[in-house]
Amino acid sequence: MLLERSQELKLLQAAIAEARGGSGSIVIIEGPAGIGKTALLAQARGLAAEAGLQVLSARGNELEREFAFGVARQLFELPVARADHKRKEQLLAGAAGFTRPLLGLDRRRDERGADQPPATARPAPDIGFTLSHGLYWLTANLAEGEPLMLALDDAQFADRSSLQCLVYLAARCQELPVLLALTVRTDESGAADELLEALHRTGEATVIAPAALTQEAVAALVHDRLDKQAGNDFCGACARATGGNPFLLGELLADLAAREMPASAELVDQASPESVRRVVLGRLERLGADAVALAQAVAVLEHASVREAAALARMDQKQAVTAADQLLSAGILTAEPLTFVHPLLRMAVYEQIPPARRADDHRRAALALAASGGSALAVGSHLLRASPSGDQEVVELLMRAAPAAHAGGDLDAAIALLRRALAEPPERPFRGSVLGQLGQMEALAHDPACVQHLGEALVATEQPAERVAVAMALGEVLIWGGGRSLEAYEMLTQVLDAFGPGLDASLRATLETLRVATASVDVRLVAKVDEQRERLRALADAAGPFGRGLKIFDACWSAQTESAEVRWWDRLEQGLDGGRFVAQQTGGSPIVIYAALVLVLSDEVERAEALLADIRADARARGSIISHLVDLAWGAFLRLRRGELATAAEDAREALELARRIDANWVEIWMVACLCEALREQGELAAASELIESVPLEDALGTAATLHALLARARVRAALGDREGAIRDLGLAGDSVIVNNPSFVPLRSTLATVVAPSDPELARELAEMGLERARELGQNRGVGVALRAHARVAGGSDGVDELRESVELLRRSPARLELAYSLVELGGALRRAGRRTAARDPLREGLALAQRCGAVTLAETAHQELIVSGARPRREQLAGPEALTPSERRVAELAAAGMQNREIAQALFVTTKTVGTHLAHIYQKLGLSGQQARERLGERLRADATLVGT
């Protein structure tokens, strides 16, 4: 019976009622071990079932806490497995289909035939997020039409991945008819503490903390279970000995009853809560040696059949059955499978096993489990608790468990398993493989130990394919993680030289792609790129599909370094291979990122949009948050380059938040630069300054992201009057420039305008150098911007002519904001030359463009120039599709393409409610209403021919 828990039960009943009403909530029952949390959760499950809720239950346990999604499997495997085919397809529709491998089901295309990654594709490095996203939608599908309760007991023993999934769900559960209820021990800390704390903070969780029983409640239990005539002294002694803890009190009373002890206050006063915990051991010993041995086996296994426990205890089946019956009758174990009735009982028995024997029991349990076809993760869990003994079978089992852990979304567990395999230790043929796998997993986790382990693996590994994989992993770590490009280039060269000409073309192409990409990001190596291009072109053609990366690189290098007359698009299209390269590499691949960057910087808008669409499809197919981040980040940068400031700012903010969440540092710097530029152009100079000054760029020199961030900071500082600071930043940026392309980074033009007030001669020299290089390359944006800078520092009639040419060139590019600047500059120059009437047309056009771009400062400049010229300009008001926010436009485009709200929510990693809210605003802004609003949405968007950049 539950005593003194009426208030707690009222809170639980209220949460159940909310779920029935369609609004989810979180209830956390917390307190020390034995206080009655499990009993309250069991009562809540019963109440929920009576109220018509589906109830899914799970329990955290210590043996499985290292491995990903163990609790999630407990919750969801059974209801999915029991569903008939039609219901199963409903449950796994959309993003929920990402959970198929987790639940032991084959991957399927969704009901819309959405693209799925090929079987040969590598798992996305963010597989943990993908599975959390999929489990959220599986929960939503389960709860559709019937409210749901997810009950988790002993959450402090749950695996991190499941807790991360619950945090993801908790932030969104108010929009679903789902009650998330869990119990947490407050006297047990662990690696998942911060996730449990996040659950407390998320969604305004209701916290229930059952209090210790009062002496009156203790007396009621004493009278019920031991002695109806027991006096107040005895009951008070029981309360003091157990601290009012219901579990400890139950154990004390059970022990007194078993030993037929009198209700003596003096006897009980000699006890304490800790000594009461030892009562169970005495009760167990009185059952005999067989019962002790079987209980210890179950303590090692945590849950087992009688046969499994007997094998570990080295008992015959008959002995084990007898012992099991004794343990069940004594209230120590529960049946089917054998499990301790309370974690405290299991821990008391487990800790009494001598450490050396306990470690050996775990080793034997692992080997037996492997022999019977048990899961690799369950085997690995036992082996982590076994002592190293040089057993090569153990090494092989751990190596099988590690990729299973990674595929399940638990990178930390994979690393722990491989480190344990290394400690066994492995014999020489296996050592290189263990080191290679470990180093690659550590690289994904950004663990500095990866460099040492990958370096050792490179020496120890003999198989060509494995050695190439290790070299690639080490190279990427050195380049992208440590800025050690020269070291990476030399390492890759040594590996290629060691293989010699006999290396398979596919493996050689893989290594050469990374080596040439390495050379392209280091001033000391960049000359080697042109030296090797002809040879690499031939290799790319000979390597078939494995040469696609080289083709992409070659095309991108041409785009940066050669005249605009050189046609490099065909080579790029061959490399991207109709989206297949992205599908196999993932949108977060360095070479995919490189291609996206160059397309954006080259103003190849249609091709950039097509590549971003492939990356977007990859994000949807895999549920990849990294691909989603790349799509957002490069979309933000593309829109900034086109002059769509509001869209660029919102995308950059979203990408920045996401980059910080997953520790994508270089994307974070890039998006700070992008957002800073957008804010500055929108007239929010103080906000731009605060943002860019918060990032220590001097600690991250040498990357493209930092280069753009330095340029952004220089412009902000110049706008605030800090010309010296701006010049220093431009100098640092100049030291980092690998490719001198004014269309990509107009450093000389920018520097010329900054130094002009103090050193006009130097400004003219810089502007001339920038213009000369821009004309060599012939890219419209680069030449147009360079002409404007040159005209500004040169002045006079020549300056007006250069500004006219700048305007004409920029009209042929998608750089709407740059065109607006040149138009306003031209109008101002004409006005200063006394040609006020001629000045008005470019000023009006420049003002209109600036307003459409959202460039507040430039628009104000144009407005004032027009007034001085004698015109009477009017402020422009945005309406229709231009009034849509970037988030609304993304939703509108997907809705117009025929996607339903749930599908849009899954694709954009938001909730269905958020999509509905956006659509309501969209219809209002576009003047759409009625049943045909959705059908007319696409027509309305397509009819808009006034958007910037179209």
mmCIF file with all atom_site columns, N, CA and C in Angstrom, residues 517-552:
data_model
loop_
_atom_site.group_PDB
_atom_site.id
_atom_site.type_symbol
_atom_site.label_atom_id
_atom_site.label_alt_id
_atom_site.label_comp_id
_atom_site.label_asym_id
_atom_site.label_entity_id
_atom_site.label_seq_id
_atom_site.pdbx_PDB_ins_code
_atom_site.Cartn_x
_atom_site.Cartn_y
_atom_site.Cartn_z
_atom_site.occupancy
_atom_site.B_iso_or_equiv
_atom_site.pdbx_formal_charge
_atom_site.auth_seq_id
_atom_site.auth_comp_id
_atom_site.auth_asym_id
_atom_site.auth_atom_id
_atom_site.pdbx_PDB_model_num
ATOM 1   N N  . ALA A 1 517 ? 43.775 18.970 -51.883 1.00 0.00 ? 517 ALA A N  1
ATOM 2   C CA . ALA A 1 517 ? 42.956 19.897 -51.101 1.00 0.00 ? 517 ALA A CA 1
ATOM 3   C C  . ALA A 1 517 ? 43.779 20.507 -49.968 1.00 0.00 ? 517 ALA A C  1
ATOM 4   N N  . THR A 1 518 ? 44.677 19.708 -49.399 1.00 0.00 ? 518 THR A N  1
ATOM 5   C CA . THR A 1 518 ? 45.567 20.196 -48.346 1.00 0.00 ? 518 THR A CA 1
ATOM 6   C C  . THR A 1 518 ? 46.485 21.289 -48.874 1.00 0.00 ? 518 THR A C  1
ATOM 7   N N  . ALA A 1 519 ? 47.051 21.052 -50.057 1.00 0.00 ? 519 ALA A N  1
ATOM 8   C CA . ALA A 1 519 ? 47.940 22.051 -50.649 1.00 0.00 ? 519 ALA A CA 1
ATOM 9   C C  . ALA A 1 519 ? 47.217 23.352 -50.932 1.00 0.00 ? 519 ALA A C  1
ATOM 10  N N  . SER A 1 520 ? 45.923 23.257 -51.232 1.00 0.00 ? 520 SER A N  1
ATOM 11  C CA . SER A 1 520 ? 45.176 24.455 -51.622 1.00 0.00 ? 520 SER A CA 1
ATOM 12  C C  . SER A 1 520 ? 44.849 25.371 -50.463 1.00 0.00 ? 520 SER A C  1
ATOM 13  N N  . VAL A 1 521 ? 45.051 24.938 -49.222 1.00 0.00 ? 521 VAL A N  1
ATOM 14  C CA . VAL A 1 521 ? 44.708 25.777 -48.072 1.00 0.00 ? 521 VAL A CA 1
ATOM 15  C C  . VAL A 1 521 ? 45.938 26.260 -47.313 1.00 0.00 ? 521 VAL A C  1
ATOM 16  N N  . ASP A 1 522 ? 47.126 26.079 -47.908 1.00 0.00 ? 522 ASP A N  1
ATOM 17  C CA . ASP A 1 522 ? 48.359 26.484 -47.225 1.00 0.00 ? 522 ASP A CA 1
ATOM 18  C C  . ASP A 1 522 ? 49.227 27.288 -48.195 1.00 0.00 ? 522 ASP A C  1
ATOM 19  N N  . VAL A 1 523 ? 49.574 28.511 -47.805 1.00 0.00 ? 523 VAL A N  1
ATOM 20  C CA . VAL A 1 523 ? 50.385 29.382 -48.662 1.00 0.00 ? 523 VAL A CA 1
ATOM 21  C C  . VAL A 1 523 ? 51.688 28.708 -49.054 1.00 0.00 ? 523 VAL A C  1
ATOM 22  N N  . ARG A 1 524 ? 52.254 27.894 -48.179 1.00 0.00 ? 524 ARG A N  1
ATOM 23  C CA . ARG A 1 524 ? 53.547 27.247 -48.456 1.00 0.00 ? 524 ARG A CA 1
ATOM 24  C C  . ARG A 1 524 ? 53.432 26.130 -49.484 1.00 0.00 ? 524 ARG A C  1
ATOM 25  N N  . LEU A 1 525 ? 52.222 25.647 -49.720 1.00 0.00 ? 525 LEU A N  1
ATOM 26  C CA . LEU A 1 525 ? 52.045 24.480 -50.591 1.00 0.00 ? 525 LEU A CA 1
ATOM 27  C C  . LEU A 1 525 ? 51.260 24.787 -51.855 1.00 0.00 ? 525 LEU A C  1
ATOM 28  N N  . VAL A 1 526 ? 50.667 25.974 -51.922 1.00 0.00 ? 526 VAL A N  1
ATOM 29  C CA . VAL A 1 526 ? 49.699 26.243 -52.980 1.00 0.00 ? 526 VAL A CA 1
ATOM 30  C C  . VAL A 1 526 ? 50.302 26.107 -54.378 1.00 0.00 ? 526 VAL A C  1
ATOM 31  N N  . ALA A 1 527 ? 51.597 26.362 -54.521 1.00 0.00 ? 527 ALA A N  1
ATOM 32  C CA . ALA A 1 527 ? 52.225 26.249 -55.843 1.00 0.00 ? 527 ALA A CA 1
ATOM 33  C C  . ALA A 1 527 ? 52.177 24.818 -56.367 1.00 0.00 ? 527 ALA A C  1
ATOM 34  N N  . LYS A 1 528 ? 52.100 23.845 -55.459 1.00 0.00 ? 528 LYS A N  1
ATOM 35  C CA . LYS A 1 528 ? 52.098 22.442 -55.873 1.00 0.00 ? 528 LYS A CA 1
ATOM 36  C C  . LYS A 1 528 ? 50.796 22.047 -56.570 1.00 0.00 ? 528 LYS A C  1
ATOM 37  N N  . VAL A 1 529 ? 49.734 22.837 -56.347 1.00 0.00 ? 529 VAL A N  1
ATOM 38  C CA . VAL A 1 529 ? 48.452 22.484 -56.963 1.00 0.00 ? 529 VAL A CA 1
ATOM 39  C C  . VAL A 1 529 ? 48.563 22.521 -58.475 1.00 0.00 ? 529 VAL A C  1
ATOM 40  N N  . ASP A 1 530 ? 49.063 23.645 -59.017 1.00 0.00 ? 530 ASP A N  1
ATOM 41  C CA . ASP A 1 530 ? 49.163 23.766 -60.471 1.00 0.00 ? 530 ASP A CA 1
ATOM 42  C C  . ASP A 1 530 ? 50.160 22.768 -61.044 1.00 0.00 ? 530 ASP A C  1
ATOM 43  N N  . GLU A 1 531 ? 51.203 22.420 -60.275 1.00 0.00 ? 531 GLU A N  1
ATOM 44  C CA . GLU A 1 531 ? 52.195 21.455 -60.750 1.00 0.00 ? 531 GLU A CA 1
ATOM 45  C C  . GLU A 1 531 ? 51.576 20.079 -60.999 1.00 0.00 ? 531 GLU A C  1
ATOM 46  N N  . GLN A 1 532 ? 50.568 19.737 -60.224 1.00 0.00 ? 532 GLN A N  1
ATOM 47  C CA . GLN A 1 532 ? 50.036 18.373 -60.261 1.00 0.00 ? 532 GLN A CA 1
ATOM 48  C C  . GLN A 1 532 ? 48.722 18.239 -61.029 1.00 0.00 ? 532 GLN A C  1
ATOM 49  N N  . ARG A 1 533 ? 48.158 19.331 -61.511 1.00 0.00 ? 533 ARG A N  1
ATOM 50  C CA . ARG A 1 533 ? 46.796 19.273 -62.028 1.00 0.00 ? 533 ARG A CA 1
ATOM 51  C C  . ARG A 1 533 ? 46.633 18.349 -63.231 1.00 0.00 ? 533 ARG A C  1
ATOM 52  N N  . GLU A 1 534 ? 47.571 18.381 -64.186 1.00 0.00 ? 534 GLU A N  1
ATOM 53  C CA . GLU A 1 534 ? 47.422 17.523 -65.367 1.00 0.00 ? 534 GLU A CA 1
ATOM 54  C C  . GLU A 1 534 ? 47.455 16.053 -64.979 1.00 0.00 ? 534 GLU A C  1
ATOM 55  N N  . ARG A 1 535 ? 48.390 15.699 -64.092 1.00 0.00 ? 535 ARG A N  1
ATOM 56  C CA . ARG A 1 535 ? 48.486 14.301 -63.638 1.00 0.00 ? 535 ARG A CA 1
ATOM 57  C C  . ARG A 1 535 ? 47.216 13.883 -62.909 1.00 0.00 ? 535 ARG A C  1
ATOM 58  N N  . LEU A 1 536 ? 46.693 14.761 -62.080 1.00 0.00 ? 536 LEU A N  1
ATOM 59  C CA . LEU A 1 536 ? 45.498 14.428 -61.304 1.00 0.00 ? 536 LEU A CA 1
ATOM 60  C C  . LEU A 1 536 ? 44.254 14.350 -62.180 1.00 0.00 ? 536 LEU A C  1
ATOM 61  N N  . ARG A 1 537 ? 44.199 15.145 -63.237 1.00 0.00 ? 537 ARG A N  1
ATOM 62  C CA . ARG A 1 537 ? 43.078 15.032 -64.167 1.00 0.00 ? 537 ARG A CA 1
ATOM 63  C C  . ARG A 1 537 ? 43.041 13.644 -64.797 1.00 0.00 ? 537 ARG A C  1
ATOM 64  N N  . ALA A 1 538 ? 44.214 13.158 -65.190 1.00 0.00 ? 538 ALA A N  1
ATOM 65  C CA . ALA A 1 538 ? 44.273 11.821 -65.789 1.00 0.00 ? 538 ALA A CA 1
ATOM 66  C C  . ALA A 1 538 ? 43.871 10.754 -64.766 1.00 0.00 ? 538 ALA A C  1
ATOM 67  N N  . LEU A 1 539 ? 44.326 10.918 -63.521 1.00 0.00 ? 539 LEU A N  1
ATOM 68  C CA . LEU A 1 539 ? 43.970 9.964  -62.473 1.00 0.00 ? 539 LEU A CA 1
ATOM 69  C C  . LEU A 1 539 ? 42.467 9.996  -62.209 1.00 0.00 ? 539 LEU A C  1
ATOM 70  N N  . ALA A 1 540 ? 41.878 11.179 -62.193 1.00 0.00 ? 540 ALA A N  1
ATOM 71  C CA . ALA A 1 540 ? 40.437 11.296 -61.952 1.00 0.00 ? 540 ALA A CA 1
ATOM 72  C C  . ALA A 1 540 ? 39.643 10.518 -62.994 1.00 0.00 ? 540 ALA A C  1
ATOM 73  N N  . ASP A 1 541 ? 40.066 10.580 -64.241 1.00 0.00 ? 541 ASP A N  1
ATOM 74  C CA . ASP A 1 541 ? 39.362 9.858  -65.308 1.00 0.00 ? 541 ASP A CA 1
ATOM 75  C C  . ASP A 1 541 ? 39.557 8.357  -65.176 1.00 0.00 ? 541 ASP A C  1
ATOM 76  N N  . ALA A 1 542 ? 40.761 7.952  -64.701 1.00 0.00 ? 542 ALA A N  1
ATOM 77  C CA . ALA A 1 542 ? 41.057 6.515  -64.600 1.00 0.00 ? 542 ALA A CA 1
ATOM 78  C C  . ALA A 1 542 ? 40.411 5.865  -63.379 1.00 0.00 ? 542 ALA A C  1
ATOM 79  N N  . ALA A 1 543 ? 40.088 6.676  -62.368 1.00 0.00 ? 543 ALA A N  1
ATOM 80  C CA . ALA A 1 543 ? 39.618 6.114  -61.094 1.00 0.00 ? 543 ALA A CA 1
ATOM 81  C C  . ALA A 1 543 ? 38.108 5.911  -61.056 1.00 0.00 ? 543 ALA A C  1
ATOM 82  N N  . GLY A 1 544 ? 37.397 6.220  -62.119 1.00 0.00 ? 544 GLY A N  1
ATOM 83  C CA . GLY A 1 544 ? 35.953 6.007  -62.131 1.00 0.00 ? 544 GLY A CA 1
ATOM 84  C C  . GLY A 1 544 ? 35.259 6.825  -61.058 1.00 0.00 ? 544 GLY A C  1
ATOM 85  N N  . PRO A 1 545 ? 34.294 6.218  -60.342 1.00 0.00 ? 545 PRO A N  1
ATOM 86  C CA . PRO A 1 545 ? 33.550 6.971  -59.318 1.00 0.00 ? 545 PRO A CA 1
ATOM 87  C C  . PRO A 1 545 ? 34.445 7.552  -58.229 1.00 0.00 ? 545 PRO A C  1
ATOM 88  N N  . PHE A 1 546 ? 35.605 6.917  -57.998 1.00 0.00 ? 546 PHE A N  1
ATOM 89  C CA . PHE A 1 546 ? 36.498 7.396  -56.940 1.00 0.00 ? 546 PHE A CA 1
ATOM 90  C C  . PHE A 1 546 ? 37.262 8.650  -57.370 1.00 0.00 ? 546 PHE A C  1
ATOM 91  N N  . GLY A 1 547 ? 37.174 9.003  -58.646 1.00 0.00 ? 547 GLY A N  1
ATOM 92  C CA . GLY A 1 547 ? 37.835 10.207 -59.120 1.00 0.00 ? 547 GLY A CA 1
ATOM 93  C C  . GLY A 1 547 ? 36.957 11.444 -59.082 1.00 0.00 ? 547 GLY A C  1
ATOM 94  N N  . ARG A 1 548 ? 35.722 11.293 -58.588 1.00 0.00 ? 548 ARG A N  1
ATOM 95  C CA . ARG A 1 548 ? 34.808 12.423 -58.613 1.00 0.00 ? 548 ARG A CA 1
ATOM 96  C C  . ARG A 1 548 ? 35.293 13.584 -57.747 1.00 0.00 ? 548 ARG A C  1
ATOM 97  N N  . GLY A 1 549 ? 35.895 13.267 -56.606 1.00 0.00 ? 549 GLY A N  1
ATOM 98  C CA . GLY A 1 549 ? 36.397 14.330 -55.740 1.00 0.00 ? 549 GLY A CA 1
ATOM 99  C C  . GLY A 1 549 ? 37.474 15.149 -56.417 1.00 0.00 ? 549 GLY A C  1
ATOM 100 N N  . LEU A 1 550 ? 38.357 14.478 -57.184 1.00 0.00 ? 550 LEU A N  1
ATOM 101 C CA . LEU A 1 550 ? 39.400 15.197 -57.914 1.00 0.00 ? 550 LEU A CA 1
ATOM 102 C C  . LEU A 1 550 ? 38.801 16.097 -58.985 1.00 0.00 ? 550 LEU A C  1
ATOM 103 N N  . LYS A 1 551 ? 37.743 15.625 -59.650 1.00 0.00 ? 551 LYS A N  1
ATOM 104 C CA . LYS A 1 551 ? 37.097 16.446 -60.681 1.00 0.00 ? 551 LYS A CA 1
ATOM 105 C C  . LYS A 1 551 ? 36.472 17.684 -60.050 1.00 0.00 ? 551 LYS A C  1
ATOM 106 N N  . ILE A 1 552 ? 35.842 17.510 -58.905 1.00 0.00 ? 552 ILE A N  1
ATOM 107 C CA . ILE A 1 552 ? 35.238 18.659 -58.223 1.00 0.00 ? 552 ILE A CA 1
ATOM 108 C C  . ILE A 1 552 ? 36.314 19.655 -57.822 1.00 0.00 ? 552 ILE A C  1
#
